mmCIF file of C-alpha atoms in Angstrom:
data_model
loop_
_atom_site.group_PDB
_atom_site.id
_atom_site.type_symbol
_atom_site.label_atom_id
_atom_site.label_comp_id
_atom_site.label_asym_id
_atom_site.label_seq_id
_atom_site.Cartn_x
_atom_site.Cartn_y
_atom_site.Cartn_z
ATOM 1 C CA MET A 1 23.856 97.288 47.046
ATOM 2 C CA ALA A 2 22.487 99.975 49.359
ATOM 3 C CA ALA A 3 24.458 103.182 49.532
ATOM 4 C CA ARG A 4 26.431 103.759 52.715
ATOM 5 C CA PRO A 5 25.409 106.824 54.729
ATOM 6 C CA THR A 6 27.252 110.051 54.100
ATOM 7 C CA GLY A 7 27.945 112.885 56.472
ATOM 8 C CA GLY A 8 25.102 115.195 57.341
ATOM 9 C CA PRO A 9 24.640 118.076 59.746
ATOM 10 C CA ASP A 10 23.387 115.886 62.584
ATOM 11 C CA ASP A 11 25.323 112.641 62.183
ATOM 12 C CA GLY A 12 28.249 113.605 64.438
ATOM 13 C CA ARG A 13 30.872 113.494 61.675
ATOM 14 C CA ASP A 14 33.682 115.962 61.059
ATOM 15 C CA ALA A 15 32.781 117.920 57.936
ATOM 16 C CA GLY A 16 34.294 116.096 54.992
ATOM 17 C CA ALA A 17 36.203 113.508 57.044
ATOM 18 C CA PRO A 18 36.162 109.979 55.568
ATOM 19 C CA LEU A 19 34.805 106.880 57.260
ATOM 20 C CA LEU A 20 37.063 104.052 58.349
ATOM 21 C CA ASP A 21 34.944 101.946 56.008
ATOM 22 C CA ASP A 22 36.571 103.801 53.105
ATOM 23 C CA LEU A 23 40.116 103.859 54.474
ATOM 24 C CA MET A 24 40.225 100.157 55.486
ATOM 25 C CA PRO A 25 37.599 98.848 53.057
ATOM 26 C CA TRP A 26 37.711 95.088 53.685
ATOM 27 C CA SER A 27 35.770 94.235 56.814
ATOM 28 C CA VAL A 28 34.263 91.105 58.329
ATOM 29 C CA ARG A 29 31.193 90.705 60.492
ATOM 30 C CA PRO A 30 31.656 89.575 64.118
ATOM 31 C CA LEU A 31 31.761 85.854 64.818
ATOM 32 C CA ARG A 32 28.454 84.241 65.724
ATOM 33 C CA THR A 33 29.029 81.196 67.928
ATOM 34 C CA GLY A 34 25.379 80.104 68.154
ATOM 35 C CA ARG A 35 26.045 78.409 71.505
ATOM 36 C CA PRO A 36 27.516 80.197 74.529
ATOM 37 C CA TRP A 37 29.433 77.248 75.920
ATOM 38 C CA VAL A 38 32.179 77.319 73.231
ATOM 39 C CA VAL A 39 33.672 80.529 74.735
ATOM 40 C CA ALA A 40 34.891 80.784 78.324
ATOM 41 C CA PRO A 41 37.318 82.811 80.445
ATOM 42 C CA ASP A 42 39.158 79.604 81.440
ATOM 43 C CA ALA A 43 40.462 76.970 79.017
ATOM 44 C CA ASP A 44 39.830 74.181 81.527
ATOM 45 C CA TRP A 45 36.110 74.958 81.416
ATOM 46 C CA LEU A 46 36.124 74.237 77.701
ATOM 47 C CA ARG A 47 37.992 70.953 78.128
ATOM 48 C CA ALA A 48 35.503 69.849 80.795
ATOM 49 C CA ARG A 49 32.563 70.799 78.562
ATOM 50 C CA TRP A 50 34.029 68.882 75.615
ATOM 51 C CA GLU A 51 34.515 65.766 77.715
ATOM 52 C CA ARG A 52 30.999 66.052 79.093
ATOM 53 C CA LEU A 53 29.559 66.448 75.598
ATOM 54 C CA THR A 54 31.505 63.719 73.793
ATOM 55 C CA GLY A 55 30.988 61.290 76.675
ATOM 56 C CA ALA A 56 27.213 61.734 76.761
ATOM 57 C CA PRO A 57 24.739 59.237 75.256
ATOM 58 C CA ALA A 58 23.340 60.177 71.843
ATOM 59 C CA GLU A 59 20.086 61.775 73.005
ATOM 60 C CA GLU A 60 21.789 63.776 75.757
ATOM 61 C CA ARG A 61 24.556 64.829 73.372
ATOM 62 C CA GLU A 62 21.917 66.332 71.077
ATOM 63 C CA ARG A 63 20.431 68.294 73.946
ATOM 64 C CA LEU A 64 23.774 69.507 75.287
ATOM 65 C CA PHE A 65 25.042 70.476 71.844
ATOM 66 C CA GLY A 66 22.292 73.051 71.310
ATOM 67 C CA ALA A 67 21.313 72.717 67.662
ATOM 68 C CA THR A 68 20.635 75.809 65.549
ATOM 69 C CA ARG A 69 19.651 76.295 61.921
ATOM 70 C CA ALA A 70 23.346 76.608 61.043
ATOM 71 C CA ARG A 71 24.733 73.750 63.150
ATOM 72 C CA THR A 72 23.539 70.369 64.372
ATOM 73 C CA THR A 73 25.550 67.327 65.380
ATOM 74 C CA ARG A 74 25.175 66.097 61.783
ATOM 75 C CA THR A 75 26.217 69.269 59.937
ATOM 76 C CA ALA A 76 29.083 68.755 57.472
ATOM 77 C CA VAL A 77 31.579 71.643 57.502
ATOM 78 C CA PRO A 78 35.260 72.136 56.622
ATOM 79 C CA ALA A 79 37.958 72.656 59.228
ATOM 80 C CA LEU A 80 38.822 76.173 60.256
ATOM 81 C CA PRO A 81 41.960 77.437 58.482
ATOM 82 C CA GLY A 82 45.044 76.600 60.505
ATOM 83 C CA GLN A 83 43.182 74.360 62.963
ATOM 84 C CA ALA A 84 43.724 70.607 63.122
ATOM 85 C CA THR A 85 40.213 69.664 64.214
ATOM 86 C CA GLY A 86 37.863 66.984 63.008
ATOM 87 C CA THR A 87 35.562 67.412 60.018
ATOM 88 C CA GLY A 88 33.451 64.290 60.494
ATOM 89 C CA ARG A 89 29.902 64.624 61.791
ATOM 90 C CA PHE A 90 30.008 65.711 65.429
ATOM 91 C CA ALA A 91 27.455 63.040 66.314
ATOM 92 C CA ARG A 92 30.322 60.549 65.868
ATOM 93 C CA GLU A 93 33.033 62.619 67.604
ATOM 94 C CA ALA A 94 34.933 60.737 70.313
ATOM 95 C CA GLY A 95 38.390 62.315 70.059
ATOM 96 C CA PRO A 96 40.292 64.555 72.485
ATOM 97 C CA CYS A 97 39.397 68.187 73.008
ATOM 98 C CA PRO A 98 40.992 70.542 70.479
ATOM 99 C CA GLU A 99 43.440 72.973 72.039
ATOM 100 C CA PRO A 100 41.461 76.059 73.146
ATOM 101 C CA LEU A 101 42.438 79.255 71.338
ATOM 102 C CA ARG A 102 43.017 82.572 73.092
ATOM 103 C CA ILE A 103 40.815 85.237 71.474
ATOM 104 C CA ALA A 104 39.850 88.866 71.980
ATOM 105 C CA HIS A 105 36.320 88.662 73.377
ATOM 106 C CA GLY A 106 34.874 92.078 72.700
ATOM 107 C CA PRO A 107 36.809 95.177 73.792
ATOM 108 C CA PHE A 108 39.611 94.648 76.320
ATOM 109 C CA ASP A 109 38.731 91.105 77.387
ATOM 110 C CA GLU A 110 40.645 87.955 76.481
ATOM 111 C CA GLN A 111 38.953 84.569 76.691
ATOM 112 C CA TRP A 112 39.195 81.087 75.170
ATOM 113 C CA LEU A 113 37.377 79.513 72.235
ATOM 114 C CA LEU A 114 36.956 75.906 71.103
ATOM 115 C CA PRO A 115 38.275 76.317 67.522
ATOM 116 C CA ASP A 116 36.057 73.641 65.972
ATOM 117 C CA HIS A 117 34.022 74.745 62.961
ATOM 118 C CA ARG A 118 31.326 72.189 63.746
ATOM 119 C CA LEU A 119 30.538 74.086 66.959
ATOM 120 C CA ILE A 120 30.420 77.656 65.608
ATOM 121 C CA ASP A 121 27.520 78.974 63.547
ATOM 122 C CA ALA A 122 29.504 81.678 61.725
ATOM 123 C CA ALA A 123 33.236 81.467 62.401
ATOM 124 C CA ARG A 124 34.258 83.816 59.533
ATOM 125 C CA PRO A 125 36.987 81.577 57.981
ATOM 126 C CA GLU A 126 38.303 84.537 55.977
ATOM 127 C CA LEU A 127 39.619 85.992 59.248
ATOM 128 C CA TRP A 128 41.350 82.758 60.230
ATOM 129 C CA ARG A 129 43.151 82.607 56.865
ATOM 130 C CA VAL A 130 44.941 85.901 57.524
ATOM 131 C CA ALA A 131 45.490 85.522 61.293
ATOM 132 C CA ASP A 132 49.236 85.081 61.746
ATOM 133 C CA GLU A 133 52.217 86.651 63.527
ATOM 134 C CA HIS A 134 52.107 89.664 61.195
ATOM 135 C CA GLN A 135 48.417 90.487 61.480
ATOM 136 C CA LEU A 136 46.675 93.132 63.549
ATOM 137 C CA PHE A 137 42.900 93.495 63.756
ATOM 138 C CA ALA A 138 41.050 96.778 64.190
ATOM 139 C CA VAL A 139 37.681 96.138 65.852
ATOM 140 C CA GLU A 140 35.026 98.821 65.649
ATOM 141 C CA HIS A 141 32.772 99.234 68.656
ATOM 142 C CA GLY A 142 29.035 99.460 68.142
ATOM 143 C CA TYR A 143 27.754 103.028 68.155
ATOM 144 C CA VAL A 144 25.809 104.177 71.205
ATOM 145 C CA PRO A 145 24.475 107.768 71.496
ATOM 146 C CA GLN A 146 26.394 109.950 73.961
ATOM 147 C CA GLU A 147 29.235 107.421 73.960
ATOM 148 C CA THR A 148 32.470 108.734 75.485
ATOM 149 C CA GLY A 149 34.576 105.619 74.985
ATOM 150 C CA PRO A 150 36.941 104.749 72.137
ATOM 151 C CA ALA A 151 35.623 104.164 68.637
ATOM 152 C CA LEU A 152 37.718 101.046 68.106
ATOM 153 C CA SER A 153 40.420 98.861 69.590
ATOM 154 C CA VAL A 154 43.277 96.821 68.119
ATOM 155 C CA THR A 155 44.370 93.283 68.933
ATOM 156 C CA ALA A 156 46.869 90.717 67.714
ATOM 157 C CA LEU A 157 44.521 87.921 68.790
ATOM 158 C CA LEU A 158 41.724 86.611 66.625
ATOM 159 C CA PRO A 159 38.779 88.853 67.646
ATOM 160 C CA ASP A 160 35.169 87.739 67.907
ATOM 161 C CA GLY A 161 33.906 91.322 67.487
ATOM 162 C CA HIS A 162 31.476 90.975 70.396
ATOM 163 C CA SER A 163 29.855 94.289 71.310
ATOM 164 C CA PRO A 164 28.847 94.933 74.943
ATOM 165 C CA ALA A 165 25.967 97.156 73.823
ATOM 166 C CA GLY A 166 24.528 98.682 70.695
ATOM 167 C CA ARG A 167 25.008 97.638 67.090
ATOM 168 C CA PRO A 168 28.016 95.328 66.628
ATOM 169 C CA GLY A 169 30.926 96.860 64.781
ATOM 170 C CA ARG A 170 33.124 95.358 62.070
ATOM 171 C CA ILE A 171 36.487 93.597 62.189
ATOM 172 C CA ARG A 172 39.126 95.072 59.850
ATOM 173 C CA PRO A 173 42.416 93.171 59.374
ATOM 174 C CA LEU A 174 45.425 95.378 58.634
ATOM 175 C CA PHE A 175 46.564 92.979 55.891
ATOM 176 C CA ARG A 176 44.516 91.153 53.284
ATOM 177 C CA ARG A 177 46.903 88.195 52.962
ATOM 178 C CA PRO A 178 49.053 86.124 55.341
ATOM 179 C CA GLY A 179 52.626 87.215 55.922
ATOM 180 C CA GLY A 180 51.767 90.907 56.180
ATOM 181 C CA GLU A 181 51.055 91.095 52.455
ATOM 182 C CA GLU A 182 48.741 93.611 50.753
ATOM 183 C CA PRO A 183 47.624 96.206 53.288
ATOM 184 C CA ASN A 184 43.890 96.576 53.776
ATOM 185 C CA LEU A 185 43.940 100.241 52.766
ATOM 186 C CA ALA A 186 42.086 102.058 50.029
ATOM 187 C CA PRO A 187 44.156 101.875 46.814
ATOM 188 C CA GLY A 188 46.174 105.064 46.508
ATOM 189 C CA LEU A 189 45.848 106.071 50.183
ATOM 190 C CA LEU A 190 49.444 105.217 51.115
ATOM 191 C CA ALA A 191 50.779 107.150 48.123
ATOM 192 C CA LEU A 192 48.673 110.198 49.001
ATOM 193 C CA LEU A 193 49.778 110.176 52.653
ATOM 194 C CA ARG A 194 53.427 109.690 51.699
ATOM 195 C CA GLY A 195 53.136 112.636 49.362
ATOM 196 C CA ARG A 196 51.874 114.766 52.276
ATOM 197 C CA HIS A 197 53.866 113.377 55.223
ATOM 198 C CA GLY A 198 56.915 111.619 53.807
ATOM 199 C CA ALA A 199 58.103 108.159 52.835
ATOM 200 C CA ALA A 200 57.998 106.926 56.446
ATOM 201 C CA VAL A 201 54.224 106.431 56.220
ATOM 202 C CA THR A 202 53.505 102.674 56.504
ATOM 203 C CA PRO A 203 50.361 100.564 56.886
ATOM 204 C CA ARG A 204 51.079 100.315 60.610
ATOM 205 C CA SER A 205 51.459 104.085 60.981
ATOM 206 C CA VAL A 206 48.092 104.547 59.247
ATOM 207 C CA LEU A 207 46.578 102.115 61.757
ATOM 208 C CA ALA A 208 48.280 104.019 64.607
ATOM 209 C CA TRP A 209 46.749 107.296 63.400
ATOM 210 C CA VAL A 210 43.326 105.652 63.104
ATOM 211 C CA LEU A 211 43.554 104.296 66.645
ATOM 212 C CA ALA A 212 44.515 107.710 68.019
ATOM 213 C CA ALA A 213 42.117 109.891 66.034
ATOM 214 C CA ALA A 214 39.006 107.845 65.131
ATOM 215 C CA ARG A 215 35.662 108.965 66.524
ATOM 216 C CA PRO A 216 32.312 107.182 66.712
ATOM 217 C CA SER A 217 29.354 108.509 64.771
ATOM 218 C CA PRO A 218 25.944 107.215 63.677
ATOM 219 C CA ALA A 219 27.341 106.887 60.130
ATOM 220 C CA GLY A 220 30.233 104.713 61.303
ATOM 221 C CA CYS A 221 33.754 105.220 62.587
ATOM 222 C CA VAL A 222 35.030 108.627 61.368
ATOM 223 C CA VAL A 223 38.753 109.200 60.759
ATOM 224 C CA PRO A 224 39.845 112.812 60.229
ATOM 225 C CA LEU A 225 43.103 112.838 58.211
ATOM 226 C CA PRO A 226 45.466 115.735 59.025
ATOM 227 C CA ALA A 227 46.835 117.923 56.286
ATOM 228 C CA ASP A 228 49.775 119.101 58.448
ATOM 229 C CA THR A 229 52.710 116.751 59.031
ATOM 230 C CA ALA A 230 53.373 117.891 62.608
ATOM 231 C CA ARG A 231 49.925 116.732 63.725
ATOM 232 C CA TRP A 232 50.247 113.506 61.718
ATOM 233 C CA THR A 233 53.562 112.747 63.435
ATOM 234 C CA ALA A 234 52.146 113.474 66.886
ATOM 235 C CA GLY A 235 49.109 111.312 66.199
ATOM 236 C CA VAL A 236 51.171 108.383 64.924
ATOM 237 C CA GLU A 237 53.425 108.560 67.996
ATOM 238 C CA LEU A 238 50.364 108.560 70.242
ATOM 239 C CA GLY A 239 48.804 105.741 68.225
ATOM 240 C CA GLU A 240 51.951 103.655 68.662
ATOM 241 C CA GLU A 241 51.626 104.110 72.438
ATOM 242 C CA LEU A 242 48.002 102.986 72.236
ATOM 243 C CA LEU A 243 49.005 99.992 70.100
ATOM 244 C CA ARG A 244 51.728 98.976 72.536
ATOM 245 C CA LEU A 245 49.269 99.077 75.420
ATOM 246 C CA GLN A 246 46.432 97.276 73.669
ATOM 247 C CA LEU A 247 48.658 94.514 72.269
ATOM 248 C CA ARG A 248 49.669 93.619 75.872
ATOM 249 C CA GLY A 249 53.123 92.326 75.094
ATOM 250 C CA ALA A 250 52.305 90.691 71.755
ATOM 251 C CA ARG A 251 54.702 91.149 68.843
ATOM 252 C CA GLY A 252 57.669 91.443 71.218
ATOM 253 C CA GLY A 253 56.333 94.453 73.107
ATOM 254 C CA GLU A 254 56.153 95.132 76.829
ATOM 255 C CA ARG A 255 53.096 94.458 78.916
ATOM 256 C CA PRO A 256 51.319 97.538 80.342
ATOM 257 C CA ARG A 257 52.850 98.900 83.556
ATOM 258 C CA LEU A 258 51.940 101.871 85.703
ATOM 259 C CA PRO A 259 54.709 103.859 87.419
ATOM 260 C CA GLY A 260 55.699 102.801 90.914
ATOM 261 C CA GLY A 261 53.293 104.062 93.543
ATOM 262 C CA ARG A 262 50.361 103.921 91.139
ATOM 263 C CA ARG A 263 50.381 100.189 90.487
ATOM 264 C CA PRO A 264 47.369 98.257 91.779
ATOM 265 C CA TYR A 265 48.050 95.521 94.306
ATOM 266 C CA VAL A 266 45.967 92.917 96.105
ATOM 267 C CA ARG A 267 45.420 94.302 99.603
ATOM 268 C CA ALA A 268 43.110 91.471 100.692
ATOM 269 C CA ALA A 269 42.877 88.121 98.915
ATOM 270 C CA VAL A 270 39.979 87.558 96.539
ATOM 271 C CA PRO A 271 37.682 84.925 98.104
ATOM 272 C CA PRO A 272 36.953 81.619 96.327
ATOM 273 C CA VAL A 273 33.526 82.905 95.226
ATOM 274 C CA PRO A 274 33.376 86.718 95.158
ATOM 275 C CA ASP A 275 29.736 87.741 95.029
ATOM 276 C CA ALA A 276 30.032 91.341 93.817
ATOM 277 C CA MET A 277 32.374 94.037 92.541
ATOM 278 C CA GLU A 278 32.254 97.466 94.188
ATOM 279 C CA TYR A 279 34.328 100.622 93.901
ATOM 280 C CA ASP A 280 35.144 103.117 96.658
ATOM 281 C CA ALA A 281 36.066 106.369 94.925
ATOM 282 C CA GLY A 282 37.257 107.929 98.185
ATOM 283 C CA THR A 283 40.003 105.365 98.746
ATOM 284 C CA GLY A 284 40.449 104.164 95.156
ATOM 285 C CA THR A 285 39.711 100.607 96.258
ATOM 286 C CA LEU A 286 38.089 97.895 94.181
ATOM 287 C CA GLY A 287 36.231 95.275 96.191
ATOM 288 C CA LEU A 288 35.535 91.724 95.037
ATOM 289 C CA GLY A 289 33.533 90.242 97.871
ATOM 290 C CA THR A 290 35.960 90.493 100.805
ATOM 291 C CA GLY A 291 38.906 90.934 98.423
ATOM 292 C CA ARG A 292 40.477 94.349 97.991
ATOM 293 C CA ILE A 293 42.619 95.816 95.180
ATOM 294 C CA ALA A 294 44.152 99.306 95.391
ATOM 295 C CA PRO A 295 44.990 101.842 94.157
ATOM 296 C CA VAL A 296 42.482 101.774 91.292
ATOM 297 C CA PRO A 297 42.162 105.117 89.485
ATOM 298 C CA ALA A 298 38.663 106.440 88.920
ATOM 299 C CA GLY A 299 39.442 106.617 85.191
ATOM 300 C CA ALA A 300 39.944 102.860 85.077
ATOM 301 C CA TRP A 301 36.701 102.194 86.976
ATOM 302 C CA GLU A 302 34.682 104.552 84.762
ATOM 303 C CA PHE A 303 36.225 103.379 81.475
ATOM 304 C CA ARG A 304 33.267 102.439 79.287
ATOM 305 C CA VAL A 305 32.629 101.075 75.817
ATOM 306 C CA GLY A 306 29.078 101.108 74.503
ATOM 307 C CA GLY A 307 28.003 102.685 77.778
ATOM 308 C CA VAL A 308 29.207 99.657 79.766
ATOM 309 C CA ARG A 309 31.949 99.748 82.418
ATOM 310 C CA MET A 310 34.705 97.412 81.251
ATOM 311 C CA LEU A 311 35.681 96.265 84.760
ATOM 312 C CA GLU A 312 32.101 95.378 85.675
ATOM 313 C CA LEU A 313 31.614 93.551 82.382
ATOM 314 C CA TRP A 314 34.843 91.600 82.874
ATOM 315 C CA PHE A 315 33.852 90.568 86.393
ATOM 316 C CA GLY A 316 30.275 89.691 85.438
ATOM 317 C CA ARG A 317 31.513 87.159 82.885
ATOM 318 C CA ARG A 318 33.471 85.381 85.624
ATOM 319 C CA SER A 319 31.277 85.726 88.687
ATOM 320 C CA ALA A 320 28.827 83.198 90.061
ATOM 321 C CA ALA A 321 26.083 85.798 89.680
ATOM 322 C CA GLY A 322 26.920 86.067 85.999
ATOM 323 C CA ALA A 323 26.249 82.357 85.606
ATOM 324 C CA GLU A 324 22.696 82.578 86.921
ATOM 325 C CA GLY A 325 20.283 81.309 84.325
ATOM 326 C CA ALA A 326 22.985 79.434 82.397
ATOM 327 C CA GLU A 327 21.862 76.031 81.160
ATOM 328 C CA GLY A 328 23.479 72.875 79.872
ATOM 329 C CA LEU A 329 27.192 73.028 79.167
ATOM 330 C CA ALA A 330 27.313 76.793 79.756
ATOM 331 C CA ALA A 331 26.521 76.090 83.421
ATOM 332 C CA LEU A 332 29.572 73.815 83.731
ATOM 333 C CA ARG A 333 32.048 76.093 85.535
ATOM 334 C CA PRO A 334 34.713 75.691 88.242
ATOM 335 C CA GLY A 335 33.714 76.296 91.827
ATOM 336 C CA SER A 336 36.411 78.788 92.811
ATOM 337 C CA TRP A 337 38.212 81.893 91.576
ATOM 338 C CA PRO A 338 41.510 80.988 89.844
ATOM 339 C CA GLN A 339 44.594 82.965 90.840
ATOM 340 C CA ALA A 340 45.256 83.694 87.167
ATOM 341 C CA TRP A 341 42.096 85.821 87.028
ATOM 342 C CA THR A 342 43.424 88.137 89.715
ATOM 343 C CA SER A 343 46.573 88.690 87.646
ATOM 344 C CA GLU A 344 44.444 89.351 84.558
ATOM 345 C CA LEU A 345 42.321 91.833 86.501
ATOM 346 C CA LEU A 346 45.390 93.730 87.703
ATOM 347 C CA GLU A 347 46.594 93.997 84.104
ATOM 348 C CA LEU A 348 43.186 95.153 82.884
ATOM 349 C CA ILE A 349 43.056 97.871 85.562
ATOM 350 C CA THR A 350 46.528 98.965 84.471
ATOM 351 C CA LEU A 351 45.561 98.995 80.782
ATOM 352 C CA LEU A 352 42.381 101.011 81.318
ATOM 353 C CA ALA A 353 44.152 103.514 83.587
ATOM 354 C CA LEU A 354 46.876 104.097 81.001
ATOM 355 C CA LEU A 355 44.379 104.411 78.141
ATOM 356 C CA ASP A 356 42.348 106.903 80.154
ATOM 357 C CA GLY A 357 45.476 108.954 80.796
ATOM 358 C CA LEU A 358 46.068 109.337 77.040
ATOM 359 C CA ARG A 359 42.626 110.775 76.295
ATOM 360 C CA PRO A 360 43.688 114.462 76.577
ATOM 361 C CA ARG A 361 46.371 113.889 73.933
ATOM 362 C CA GLN A 362 43.799 112.215 71.690
ATOM 363 C CA ALA A 363 41.428 115.168 72.066
ATOM 364 C CA ALA A 364 44.243 117.545 71.090
ATOM 365 C CA LEU A 365 44.446 115.910 67.650
ATOM 366 C CA ALA A 366 41.000 117.242 66.718
ATOM 367 C CA ASP A 367 42.052 120.765 65.744
ATOM 368 C CA GLY A 368 43.740 121.585 62.467
ATOM 369 C CA PRO A 369 43.371 121.416 58.691
ATOM 370 C CA LEU A 370 42.159 118.139 57.197
ATOM 371 C CA ILE A 371 42.520 116.111 54.043
ATOM 372 C CA THR A 372 38.870 116.051 53.048
ATOM 373 C CA ALA A 373 36.834 113.382 51.342
ATOM 374 C CA ASP A 374 36.672 115.683 48.312
ATOM 375 C CA GLU A 375 40.478 115.644 48.107
ATOM 376 C CA LEU A 376 40.463 111.863 48.391
ATOM 377 C CA ARG A 377 38.020 111.707 45.495
ATOM 378 C CA ALA A 378 40.147 114.096 43.453
ATOM 379 C CA ALA A 379 43.152 111.815 44.062
ATOM 380 C CA ARG A 380 41.008 108.806 43.047
ATOM 381 C CA VAL A 381 41.397 107.204 46.469
ATOM 382 C CA LEU A 382 37.610 107.404 46.673
ATOM 383 C CA PRO A 383 35.352 105.815 45.727
ATOM 384 C CA VAL A 384 36.931 102.542 46.747
ATOM 385 C CA PRO A 385 36.830 99.885 44.002
ATOM 386 C CA ALA A 386 34.595 96.914 44.794
ATOM 387 C CA PRO A 387 37.420 94.279 44.807
ATOM 388 C CA ALA A 388 39.096 96.105 47.726
ATOM 389 C CA ARG A 389 36.026 95.371 49.847
ATOM 390 C CA ARG A 390 36.222 91.622 49.230
ATOM 391 C CA PRO A 391 38.702 89.161 50.800
ATOM 392 C CA ALA A 392 41.769 88.330 48.742
ATOM 393 C CA SER A 393 42.173 84.805 47.403
ATOM 394 C CA VAL A 394 44.703 82.630 49.236
ATOM 395 C CA LEU A 395 46.235 80.579 46.446
ATOM 396 C CA GLY A 396 47.903 77.289 47.266
ATOM 397 C CA HIS A 397 46.404 77.078 50.763
ATOM 398 C CA ARG A 398 45.007 73.606 51.469
ATOM 399 C CA GLU A 399 42.131 73.282 53.905
ATOM 400 C CA GLU A 400 40.374 70.144 55.010
ATOM 401 C CA GLY A 401 36.770 70.033 53.837
ATOM 402 C CA PRO A 402 33.830 68.053 55.244
ATOM 403 C CA ASP A 403 34.619 64.435 56.079
ATOM 404 C CA GLY A 404 38.311 64.808 55.302
ATOM 405 C CA GLN A 405 38.112 66.117 51.744
ATOM 406 C CA PHE A 406 40.516 68.874 50.717
ATOM 407 C CA ALA A 407 39.956 72.105 48.865
ATOM 408 C CA LEU A 408 42.438 74.440 47.140
ATOM 409 C CA LEU A 409 41.618 78.083 47.778
#
C-alpha cells in the first residue's frame, strides 16, 4: 500500500494538523454510473427512459442501454441493498420502472437515480448498506488550486460523490453500521476529545467541527483540532448551523430560510424553455431567459466549489443548452421547465446565501492552539489501524444475488 502524503512546507496544510482521512478513516469512492441516463433532475425523465428502454426491440435495447466493460444487458449482479429491483439479466427485463431514488448529486444539488444495480457500473453497495435514517455522509470536494469554496459538504441523502471539477473526493459515512452504530472515527479519538472538551463530545459534534473547520489542501482535507474548549464549543455550534442548512429539513430540521426582506422571489415567471442564466450585480437579479428572481445576493451567485459557480452548474444540468450533444436515452427530456425546479432554485439560492454569510465565523476558527498529529500519535489515535479503514460486516443482512439467489453478509 502506498503511503499517504504528509504535510510539507508547500502543501497548504496547517503545521501538524491531521487529515480527515485519519479522523474518519473509512471512506468510499464516488459512484460511477457508466451511463448518464440513469441520473436526472426529474424522476419522470427516468420513468420515461425506462419505458423507452424496456419497450425497445432487442437490438435497439442494446444500443440504448450503452454497454460498458462493467455492465451489459446480460451482466449478472446482485440487487442493491435495500432496493427491491430485479436481478435477472436486463436483456429479459419487462417489469415496471423501479421507484427513482433522491440522491445528492455532487455538492448542493439533488437529483434522481434509477436504483438498479444492473444499470450502474460501480454503485458502491457498502454505502447502501449503511444508508438509513440515522446516517449522515461527509463528501469531500476535489482539490483545485486557489479554491475558495468549502472543503466538504454533508448530506442525509445517498451521495454520488460527483465532483464539478478537479480530482473527485471521497464519501465518508458518519457511522460504519446501520442504526447509527459504530462511529466512523479513529479509535480513541472520541475519548481524547472528551478528555479535552468534556463528555458532551459525540460523533455528530465531531462531524459538526469538521464541517466548520476543514480546509482543502493538496494532501487532502485538513482538519485542525482545537486544544481550547471555548473554540471547540464555538466551532461545534457553527457546525450545527451548517449541518442544519445543508440537510435541508432532513432529520426533522427546518428548511433554509432567509430573513424577511432578503428572501428571493420570482419577479417574472420563468419561461417554458429558458435559454440562459445571467446575473445583474447592480440590482441583485438572476435572469433565466425572460424570467427574473430577486433579490439574489452576490455571495450566492459567486458561491463556487472546484472553481465552478453552483448556480450556473445547477442550471446547466437542467437547461436545453445543457442537453446539447446528449444521445440516446440521455436526450429524452421534457419540453418545458417544471414549476418544481423554480422552487428548488429558490431554496438553493437561499442555502448558498446563508452558507456564504457564515464564512467569516468559519475563518475565525483558524487561530488558536491545536491538538497536533504528534499528540494524536502519543495518544495512540494515530496511526489508524487497518480494520478501521475497511467497511464493517453487516451480519444477518440478506441481499438478493444474481438471478434471485440470496447471500448472507
